[in-house]
Short mmCIF file of C-alpha atoms in Angstrom, two decimals:
data_model
loop_
_atom_site.label_atom_id
_atom_site.label_comp_id
_atom_site.label_asym_id
_atom_site.label_seq_id
_atom_site.Cartn_x
_atom_site.Cartn_y
_atom_site.Cartn_z
CA ASN A 751 -72.58 -107.84 173.13
CA ALA A 752 -76.34 -107.86 173.75
CA GLY A 753 -76.97 -104.14 173.00
CA VAL A 754 -80.47 -103.05 173.99
CA THR A 755 -82.71 -105.83 175.31
CA GLN A 756 -86.47 -105.44 175.66
CA THR A 757 -88.88 -107.82 177.35
CA PRO A 758 -91.47 -109.10 176.75
CA LYS A 759 -91.72 -109.23 172.96
CA PHE A 760 -95.51 -109.51 173.01
CA GLN A 761 -98.12 -108.68 175.64
CA VAL A 762 -101.90 -108.60 175.79
CA LEU A 763 -103.58 -106.65 178.59
CA LYS A 764 -107.14 -105.93 179.58
CA THR A 765 -108.21 -102.33 180.09
CA GLY A 766 -107.22 -101.18 183.57
CA GLN A 767 -104.43 -103.69 184.10
CA SER A 768 -100.91 -102.56 184.88
CA MET A 769 -97.59 -103.81 183.63
CA THR A 770 -93.94 -102.90 183.21
CA LEU A 771 -92.00 -103.05 179.98
CA GLN A 772 -88.36 -103.83 180.67
CA CYS A 773 -85.36 -102.31 178.92
CA ALA A 774 -81.70 -102.99 179.62
CA GLN A 775 -78.53 -101.95 177.82
CA ASP A 776 -74.96 -103.11 178.32
CA MET A 777 -73.13 -100.32 176.47
CA ASN A 778 -72.80 -97.95 179.44
CA HIS A 779 -75.00 -95.42 177.67
CA GLU A 780 -76.11 -92.43 179.70
CA TYR A 781 -79.09 -91.57 177.51
CA MET A 782 -82.09 -93.91 177.33
CA SER A 783 -85.53 -93.33 175.89
CA TRP A 784 -88.88 -94.91 175.14
CA TYR A 785 -90.78 -94.47 171.88
CA ARG A 786 -94.10 -95.74 170.66
CA GLN A 787 -94.64 -96.59 167.02
CA ASP A 788 -98.08 -96.26 165.50
CA PRO A 789 -99.08 -96.64 161.83
CA GLY A 790 -98.65 -93.43 159.88
CA MET A 791 -97.20 -91.56 162.85
CA GLY A 792 -93.61 -92.68 162.99
CA LEU A 793 -91.99 -92.89 166.39
CA ARG A 794 -93.04 -90.58 169.19
CA LEU A 795 -90.96 -89.99 172.29
CA ILE A 796 -92.68 -90.98 175.55
CA HIS A 797 -90.01 -90.43 178.24
CA TYR A 798 -86.27 -90.18 178.32
CA SER A 799 -83.42 -90.21 180.81
CA VAL A 800 -80.00 -88.59 180.64
CA GLY A 801 -78.55 -90.58 183.52
CA ALA A 802 -79.35 -92.56 186.65
CA GLY A 803 -81.88 -90.69 188.77
CA ILE A 804 -82.83 -88.24 185.99
CA THR A 805 -85.92 -88.60 183.82
CA ASP A 806 -88.04 -86.23 181.76
CA GLN A 807 -91.17 -86.26 179.64
CA GLY A 808 -91.20 -86.54 175.90
CA GLU A 809 -93.94 -85.81 173.39
CA VAL A 810 -96.60 -88.29 174.63
CA PRO A 811 -95.96 -89.03 178.36
CA ASN A 812 -99.54 -89.33 179.65
CA GLY A 813 -100.39 -92.76 181.05
CA TYR A 814 -96.76 -93.82 181.42
CA ASN A 815 -94.23 -93.66 184.25
CA VAL A 816 -90.49 -94.25 184.21
CA SER A 817 -87.62 -94.43 186.64
CA ARG A 818 -83.86 -94.81 186.23
CA SER A 819 -82.26 -96.34 189.29
CA THR A 820 -79.24 -97.74 187.40
CA THR A 821 -77.39 -96.83 184.23
CA GLU A 822 -78.35 -100.15 182.64
CA ASP A 823 -82.13 -100.29 183.19
CA PHE A 824 -84.99 -98.03 182.15
CA PRO A 825 -88.41 -99.66 182.73
CA LEU A 826 -91.65 -98.20 181.39
CA ARG A 827 -94.75 -98.60 183.54
CA LEU A 828 -98.37 -98.54 182.46
CA LEU A 829 -100.42 -98.01 185.61
CA SER A 830 -103.87 -98.50 184.08
CA ALA A 831 -103.77 -99.69 180.49
CA ALA A 832 -106.12 -98.21 177.89
CA PRO A 833 -106.88 -99.35 174.32
CA SER A 834 -105.20 -96.16 173.07
CA GLN A 835 -101.93 -97.58 174.38
CA THR A 836 -102.03 -100.45 171.91
CA SER A 837 -98.79 -99.93 170.04
CA VAL A 838 -95.26 -101.15 169.46
CA TYR A 839 -92.85 -99.80 172.05
CA PHE A 840 -89.16 -99.29 171.43
CA CYS A 841 -86.41 -98.57 173.91
CA ALA A 842 -83.30 -96.79 172.63
CA SER A 843 -80.00 -95.68 174.13
CA SER A 844 -76.92 -93.69 173.24
CA TYR A 845 -74.03 -91.78 174.79
CA GLY A 846 -76.18 -88.67 174.31
CA THR A 847 -73.50 -86.72 172.50
CA ASP A 848 -72.95 -85.63 168.92
CA ASP A 849 -71.96 -88.52 166.65
CA SER A 850 -73.56 -91.00 169.04
CA PRO A 851 -76.37 -92.78 167.21
CA LEU A 852 -79.37 -94.27 168.95
CA HIS A 853 -79.30 -98.04 169.44
CA PHE A 854 -82.77 -99.59 169.43
CA GLY A 855 -84.17 -102.71 171.01
CA ASN A 856 -86.36 -105.07 168.98
CA GLY A 857 -89.58 -103.74 170.41
CA THR A 858 -92.54 -104.88 172.51
CA ARG A 859 -95.87 -105.30 170.78
CA LEU A 860 -98.63 -104.42 173.27
CA THR A 861 -102.34 -104.98 172.72
CA VAL A 862 -104.89 -103.60 175.18
CA THR A 863 -108.41 -105.01 174.86
CA GLY B 922 -91.95 -76.83 166.22
CA ASP B 923 -89.45 -79.03 164.44
CA SER B 924 -90.93 -81.70 162.18
CA VAL B 925 -90.14 -84.21 159.45
CA THR B 926 -92.35 -85.07 156.48
CA GLN B 927 -91.79 -88.20 154.38
CA MET B 928 -93.46 -89.41 151.24
CA GLU B 929 -96.23 -91.87 151.92
CA GLY B 930 -95.77 -95.50 151.08
CA PRO B 931 -95.79 -98.20 150.34
CA VAL B 932 -93.22 -97.94 147.60
CA THR B 933 -93.14 -101.06 145.44
CA LEU B 934 -90.22 -101.65 143.07
CA SER B 935 -88.70 -104.41 141.01
CA GLU B 936 -85.20 -105.57 141.80
CA GLU B 937 -82.48 -103.31 140.30
CA ALA B 938 -84.84 -100.33 140.03
CA PHE B 939 -83.84 -96.84 141.17
CA LEU B 940 -85.15 -95.73 144.55
CA THR B 941 -86.01 -92.27 145.83
CA ILE B 942 -87.76 -91.64 149.14
CA ASN B 943 -88.46 -87.97 149.73
CA CYS B 944 -87.91 -86.29 153.07
CA THR B 945 -88.31 -82.63 153.99
CA TYR B 946 -87.93 -81.01 157.35
CA THR B 947 -88.84 -77.91 159.33
CA ALA B 948 -86.41 -76.79 161.98
CA THR B 949 -84.77 -73.80 163.55
CA GLY B 950 -81.04 -73.73 162.95
CA TYR B 951 -79.21 -76.49 161.13
CA PRO B 952 -80.00 -79.88 162.66
CA SER B 953 -78.23 -83.14 161.90
CA LEU B 954 -80.30 -85.38 159.63
CA PHE B 955 -80.60 -89.16 159.65
CA TRP B 956 -82.08 -92.10 157.83
CA TYR B 957 -82.96 -95.16 159.91
CA VAL B 958 -84.09 -98.53 158.55
CA GLN B 959 -86.37 -101.07 160.23
CA TYR B 960 -86.35 -104.64 158.99
CA PRO B 961 -89.35 -106.87 159.83
CA GLY B 962 -89.51 -107.79 163.50
CA GLU B 963 -86.54 -105.64 164.44
CA GLY B 964 -85.78 -102.25 165.92
CA LEU B 965 -84.49 -99.29 163.95
CA GLN B 966 -80.88 -99.17 162.75
CA LEU B 967 -78.97 -96.10 161.68
CA LEU B 968 -78.50 -96.20 157.90
CA LEU B 969 -76.73 -92.88 157.27
CA LYS B 970 -76.44 -89.34 158.54
CA ALA B 971 -75.35 -85.84 157.55
CA THR B 972 -74.46 -83.11 159.99
CA LYS B 973 -74.23 -79.96 157.86
CA ALA B 974 -75.43 -78.44 154.62
CA ASP B 975 -74.21 -80.14 151.43
CA ASP B 976 -72.93 -83.16 153.36
CA LYS B 977 -73.67 -86.48 151.70
CA GLY B 978 -74.30 -89.49 153.91
CA SER B 979 -73.84 -92.93 152.37
CA ASN B 980 -74.00 -96.56 153.43
CA LYS B 981 -74.80 -99.91 151.76
CA GLY B 982 -75.35 -98.18 148.40
CA PHE B 983 -77.82 -95.67 149.84
CA GLU B 984 -77.11 -91.94 149.68
CA ALA B 985 -78.73 -88.74 150.92
CA THR B 986 -77.57 -85.14 150.57
CA TYR B 987 -78.36 -82.43 153.12
CA ARG B 988 -79.98 -79.62 151.08
CA LYS B 989 -80.41 -76.51 153.17
CA GLU B 990 -81.98 -74.45 150.39
CA THR B 991 -84.82 -76.94 149.92
CA THR B 992 -84.80 -78.28 153.52
CA SER B 993 -84.62 -81.79 152.13
CA PHE B 994 -82.74 -85.03 152.74
CA HIS B 995 -83.99 -87.46 150.09
CA LEU B 996 -82.83 -91.08 150.22
CA GLU B 997 -81.61 -92.67 146.98
CA LYS B 998 -80.23 -95.99 145.81
CA GLY B 999 -79.28 -96.80 142.25
CA SER B 1000 -80.24 -100.48 142.22
CA VAL B 1001 -82.42 -101.95 144.96
CA GLN B 1002 -82.39 -105.56 146.08
CA VAL B 1003 -85.07 -107.74 147.64
CA SER B 1004 -83.11 -107.54 150.89
CA ASP B 1005 -83.71 -103.76 150.97
CA SER B 1006 -87.39 -104.35 151.72
CA ALA B 1007 -87.98 -102.54 155.01
CA VAL B 1008 -89.45 -99.38 156.52
CA TYR B 1009 -87.29 -96.28 156.20
CA PHE B 1010 -87.48 -93.36 158.63
CA CYS B 1011 -86.11 -89.89 158.12
CA ALA B 1012 -85.22 -88.03 161.33
CA LEU B 1013 -83.71 -84.80 162.55
CA GLU B 1014 -81.83 -84.11 165.73
CA THR B 1015 -83.00 -81.23 167.84
CA LEU B 1016 -81.56 -79.74 170.99
CA SER B 1017 -84.08 -79.66 173.82
CA GLY B 1018 -83.40 -79.19 177.50
CA GLY B 1019 -79.69 -79.32 176.81
CA TYR B 1020 -79.79 -82.73 175.17
CA ASN B 1021 -80.10 -83.98 171.63
CA LYS B 1022 -83.39 -85.64 170.70
CA LEU B 1023 -84.57 -87.25 167.50
CA ILE B 1024 -87.81 -86.33 165.72
CA PHE B 1025 -88.93 -88.99 163.25
CA GLY B 1026 -91.02 -88.91 160.13
CA ALA B 1027 -93.93 -91.33 159.71
CA GLY B 1028 -91.83 -93.89 157.83
CA THR B 1029 -91.99 -95.21 154.28
CA ARG B 1030 -92.42 -98.91 153.60
CA LEU B 1031 -90.39 -100.25 150.69
CA ALA B 1032 -91.22 -103.58 149.05
CA VAL B 1033 -88.83 -104.92 146.41
CA HIS B 1034 -89.94 -107.81 144.22
CA PRO B 1035 -87.68 -110.17 142.24
#
């Protein structure tokens, strides 16, 4: 059982470049989300999805796009990377109901120079 | 809006010492409360939870009691081990747009030395 799989683990981008962070889960979870983790700020919600074809913004959505074409996959796109997007990104999923804890991937460490 | 405040770290302890990590929250209603743990190089894992006032969550020797009167959910362990070294996050669950979302505190790093 793979759980939540994120790729890549590390990435370095130049300002203005674009890239997609991949997230896949094999638990048939309806709810998927992206967080960024910055020192002293905990985890902040970027975007989330409650099912295929449905996405919504979280606390810090600017500069990021998402889509949810399948239940399993929830990619996060940076269209034009900025140094302020240097962070560790976590994907998480759950059944989205009470008593359904979030399952996290191992994270992607992104550096934008 | 809803928020979570944790004590700042790092917390440095010797093995077998008593651990307390403070967590207080601000929320409307009575949210479920959680502690997550993050070991080096890994994602967060659920450590324990409590869903109503006076509930005590426990796991792996860690405990936390949901205190409505003080809006607190402090994490405790009677005797820490080196393997407990990690970052600990307090979180509350809030209902937004019809779905449950988690709001996290800033995290507290714990370092346990032999």
